[in-house]
C-alpha cells in the first residue's frame, strides 16, 4: 500500500502533522482536511486508498461525514479508520457536559 494516497482528517494541526510525518516517512502520499465537509469533498475528488478520520470535527463531525461517504457510490468502498485524541467517549462527554459547565 506504500505510495498510495491517504486522506488525514484532523482539526488539530499538531496531530495532523504527526500523522502526516509518520505516513510520509513510510512512503505514503497524504492529503489533509480539517473539517468533515472538506473530508467528504476531498474523498470524492481524490479517491484516497484510506481515510483516517477524527470523530470530533468542526462543522459536521466524523460520524456524519462517514455516513455521507457511505451513501455515495464513489466513496462508499474507501476504508475509513476513525481516530480521536480524546480519552473520553462522545457519549460520556455528552452526558458529562452539563456537569462540566
Coordinates of N, CA and C in Angstrom, one line a residue, residues 2-100:
X2 N 2.2 1.2 0.3 CA 3.0 2.3 0.3 C 2.9 3.1 -1.0
X3 N 3.1 4.4 -1.0 CA 2.9 5.3 -2.2 C 1.5 5.6 -2.5
X4 N 0.5 4.9 -1.8 CA -0.9 5.3 -2.1 C -1.3 6.5 -1.3
X5 N -2.4 7.1 -1.7 CA -2.9 8.3 -1.1 C -3.7 8.0 0.1
X6 N -3.4 8.7 1.2 CA -4.2 8.6 2.5 C -4.8 10.0 2.8
X7 N -6.0 10.1 3.1 CA -6.7 11.3 3.5 C -6.7 11.4 5.0
X8 N -6.0 12.4 5.6 CA -6.0 12.6 7.0 C -7.0 13.7 7.3
X9 N -8.0 13.4 8.2 CA -9.0 14.3 8.6 C -8.8 14.6 10.1
X10 N -8.3 15.8 10.4 CA -8.0 16.1 11.8 C -8.0 17.6 11.9
X11 N -8.7 18.2 12.9 CA -8.7 19.6 13.0 C -7.6 20.2 13.8
X12 N -6.9 19.3 14.6 CA -5.8 19.7 15.4 C -4.5 19.7 14.6
X13 N -3.9 20.8 14.4 CA -2.7 20.9 13.5 C -1.6 20.1 13.9
X14 N -1.3 20.0 15.2 CA -0.2 19.2 15.7 C -0.4 17.7 15.5
X15 N -1.6 17.2 15.7 CA -2.0 15.8 15.5 C -1.9 15.5 14.0
X16 N -2.4 16.4 13.2 CA -2.4 16.2 11.7 C -1.0 16.1 11.2
X17 N -0.1 17.0 11.7 CA 1.3 17.0 11.3 C 2.0 15.7 11.7
X18 N 1.7 15.2 12.9 CA 2.3 14.0 13.4 C 1.9 12.8 12.5
X19 N 0.7 12.7 12.2 CA 0.2 11.6 11.4 C 0.8 11.7 9.9
X20 N 0.8 12.9 9.4 CA 1.3 13.2 8.1 C 2.8 12.8 8.0
X21 N 3.6 13.2 9.0 CA 5.0 13.0 9.0 C 5.3 11.5 9.1
X22 N 4.6 10.7 9.9 CA 4.8 9.3 10.0 C 4.4 8.6 8.7
X23 N 3.3 9.0 8.1 CA 2.8 8.3 6.9 C 3.8 8.6 5.7
X24 N 4.2 9.9 5.6 CA 5.1 10.2 4.5 C 6.5 9.6 4.7
X25 N 6.9 9.5 5.9 CA 8.2 8.7 6.2 C 8.1 7.3 5.7
X26 N 6.9 6.7 5.8 CA 6.7 5.3 5.4 C 6.4 5.2 3.9
X27 N 6.4 6.3 3.2 CA 6.3 6.3 1.7 C 4.9 6.6 1.2
X28 N 4.0 6.9 2.1 CA 2.6 7.2 1.6 C 2.5 8.7 1.2
X29 N 1.6 8.9 0.2 CA 1.2 10.3 -0.1 C 0.0 10.7 0.8
X30 N -0.1 11.9 1.1 CA -1.2 12.3 2.0 C -1.8 13.6 1.5
X31 N -3.1 13.7 1.8 CA -3.9 14.9 1.6 C -4.6 15.1 2.9
X32 N -4.9 16.4 3.2 CA -5.4 16.7 4.6 C -6.7 17.5 4.5
X33 N -7.5 17.3 5.5 CA -8.8 18.1 5.7 C -8.9 18.4 7.2
X34 N -9.5 19.6 7.4 CA -9.7 20.0 8.8 C -11.1 19.9 9.3
X35 N -12.0 19.7 8.3 CA -13.5 19.6 8.6 C -14.1 18.4 8.0
X36 N -15.2 18.0 8.5 CA -16.0 16.9 7.8 C -16.4 17.2 6.4
X37 N -16.8 18.4 6.2 CA -17.2 18.9 4.8 C -16.1 18.7 3.9
X38 N -14.9 19.2 4.3 CA -13.7 19.1 3.4 C -13.3 17.7 3.2
X39 N -13.5 16.8 4.2 CA -13.1 15.4 4.0 C -14.0 14.8 3.0
X40 N -15.3 15.0 3.0 CA -16.2 14.4 2.0 C -15.9 14.9 0.6
X41 N -15.6 16.2 0.5 CA -15.3 16.8 -0.8 C -13.9 16.2 -1.3
X42 N -12.9 16.2 -0.5 CA -11.6 15.6 -0.9 C -11.7 14.1 -1.3
X43 N -12.5 13.4 -0.5 CA -12.6 12.0 -0.8 C -13.3 11.8 -2.2
X44 N -14.2 12.6 -2.5 CA -14.9 12.5 -3.8 C -13.9 12.9 -4.9
X45 N -13.2 13.9 -4.7 CA -12.2 14.4 -5.7 C -11.0 13.6 -5.9
X46 N -10.4 13.1 -4.8 CA -9.1 12.4 -4.9 C -9.2 10.9 -4.8
X47 N -10.3 10.4 -4.2 CA -10.5 8.9 -4.1 C -9.3 8.3 -3.4
X48 N -9.0 8.6 -2.1 CA -7.8 8.0 -1.5 C -8.0 6.5 -1.2
X49 N -6.9 5.9 -1.0 CA -6.9 4.4 -0.7 C -7.4 4.2 0.8
X50 N -7.3 5.2 1.6 CA -7.7 5.1 3.0 C -8.0 6.5 3.6
X51 N -8.9 6.5 4.5 CA -9.2 7.8 5.2 C -9.0 7.5 6.7
X52 N -8.2 8.4 7.4 CA -8.0 8.4 8.8 C -8.8 9.6 9.3
X53 N -9.9 9.4 10.0 CA -10.9 10.5 10.3 C -11.0 10.7 11.8
X54 N -10.8 11.9 12.3 CA -11.1 12.3 13.6 C -12.6 12.3 13.8
X55 N -13.1 12.0 15.0 CA -14.5 12.0 15.3 C -15.0 13.4 15.6
X56 N -14.3 14.1 16.4 CA -14.7 15.4 16.8 C -14.1 16.5 15.9
X57 N -15.0 17.0 15.0 CA -14.5 17.9 14.0 C -15.5 19.1 14.0
X58 N -14.9 20.3 13.6 CA -15.8 21.4 13.4 C -16.8 21.2 12.2
X59 N -17.9 21.8 12.3 CA -18.9 21.6 11.2 C -19.5 20.2 11.4
X60 N -19.6 19.4 10.4 CA -20.2 18.1 10.6 C -19.1 17.2 11.2
X61 N -19.5 16.4 12.1 CA -18.5 15.5 12.8 C -18.1 14.3 12.0
X62 N -17.1 13.5 12.4 CA -16.6 12.4 11.7 C -17.7 11.3 11.4
X63 N -18.6 11.2 12.3 CA -19.7 10.2 12.2 C -20.6 10.6 11.0
X64 N -21.0 11.8 11.0 CA -21.9 12.3 9.9 C -21.2 12.3 8.6
X65 N -19.9 12.7 8.6 CA -19.1 12.6 7.4 C -19.0 11.2 6.8
X66 N -18.8 10.2 7.8 CA -18.7 8.8 7.4 C -20.0 8.4 6.7
X67 N -21.2 8.8 7.3 CA -22.5 8.5 6.7 C -22.6 9.0 5.3
X68 N -22.1 10.2 5.1 CA -22.2 10.8 3.7 C -21.3 10.0 2.8
X69 N -20.1 9.6 3.2 CA -19.2 8.9 2.4 C -19.8 7.5 2.0
X70 N -20.5 6.9 3.0 CA -21.1 5.6 2.8 C -22.3 5.6 1.9
X71 N -22.9 6.8 1.8 CA -24.1 6.9 1.0 C -23.8 7.3 -0.5
X72 N -22.5 7.6 -0.7 CA -22.1 8.0 -2.1 C -21.4 6.8 -2.8
X73 N -21.9 6.4 -3.9 CA -21.3 5.3 -4.6 C -19.8 5.5 -5.0
X74 N -19.4 6.7 -5.1 CA -18.0 6.9 -5.5 C -17.0 6.8 -4.3
X75 N -17.6 6.9 -3.1 CA -16.7 6.8 -1.9 C -17.0 5.7 -0.9
X76 N -18.1 5.0 -1.1 CA -18.6 4.0 -0.1 C -17.6 2.9 0.1
X77 N -16.7 2.6 -0.9 CA -15.8 1.4 -0.7 C -14.5 1.9 -0.1
X78 N -14.3 3.1 0.2 CA -13.0 3.6 0.7 C -13.0 3.2 2.2
X79 N -11.9 2.5 2.7 CA -11.9 2.2 4.1 C -11.6 3.4 4.9
X80 N -12.3 3.5 6.1 CA -12.2 4.6 7.0 C -11.8 4.1 8.4
X81 N -10.8 4.7 8.9 CA -10.4 4.4 10.3 C -10.7 5.6 11.1
X82 N -11.6 5.4 12.1 CA -12.0 6.6 13.0 C -10.9 6.7 14.1
X83 N -10.4 7.9 14.2 CA -9.4 8.1 15.3 C -9.8 9.3 16.1
X84 N -9.4 9.4 17.3 CA -9.7 10.5 18.2 C -8.6 10.6 19.2
X85 N -8.2 11.8 19.6 CA -7.2 12.1 20.6 C -7.9 12.1 22.0
X86 N -9.2 12.1 22.0 CA -10.0 12.2 23.3 C -10.0 10.9 24.0
X87 N -9.7 10.9 25.3 CA -9.8 9.7 26.1 C -11.2 9.3 26.5
X88 N -12.1 10.3 26.4 CA -13.5 10.1 26.8 C -14.4 9.9 25.6
X89 N -15.2 8.9 25.7 CA -16.1 8.7 24.6 C -17.1 9.8 24.3
X90 N -17.6 9.9 23.1 CA -18.5 11.0 22.8 C -19.8 11.0 23.7
X91 N -20.3 9.8 23.9 CA -21.5 9.6 24.8 C -21.2 10.0 26.2
X92 N -20.0 9.6 26.7 CA -19.7 10.0 28.1 C -19.5 11.5 28.2
X93 N -18.9 12.1 27.2 CA -18.6 13.6 27.1 C -20.0 14.3 27.1
X94 N -20.9 13.8 26.3 CA -22.2 14.5 26.2 C -23.0 14.4 27.5
X95 N -22.9 13.2 28.2 CA -23.5 13.1 29.5 C -22.9 14.0 30.5
X96 N -21.6 14.1 30.4 CA -20.8 14.9 31.4 C -20.8 16.4 31.2
X97 N -21.2 16.8 30.0 CA -21.0 18.2 29.6 C -21.8 19.2 30.5
X98 N -23.1 18.9 31.0 CA -23.7 19.8 31.9 C -23.0 19.9 33.2
X99 N -22.3 18.9 33.6 CA -21.6 18.9 34.9 C -20.3 19.7 34.7
X100 N -19.8 19.8 33.5 CA -18.5 20.4 33.3 C -18.7 21.9 33.1

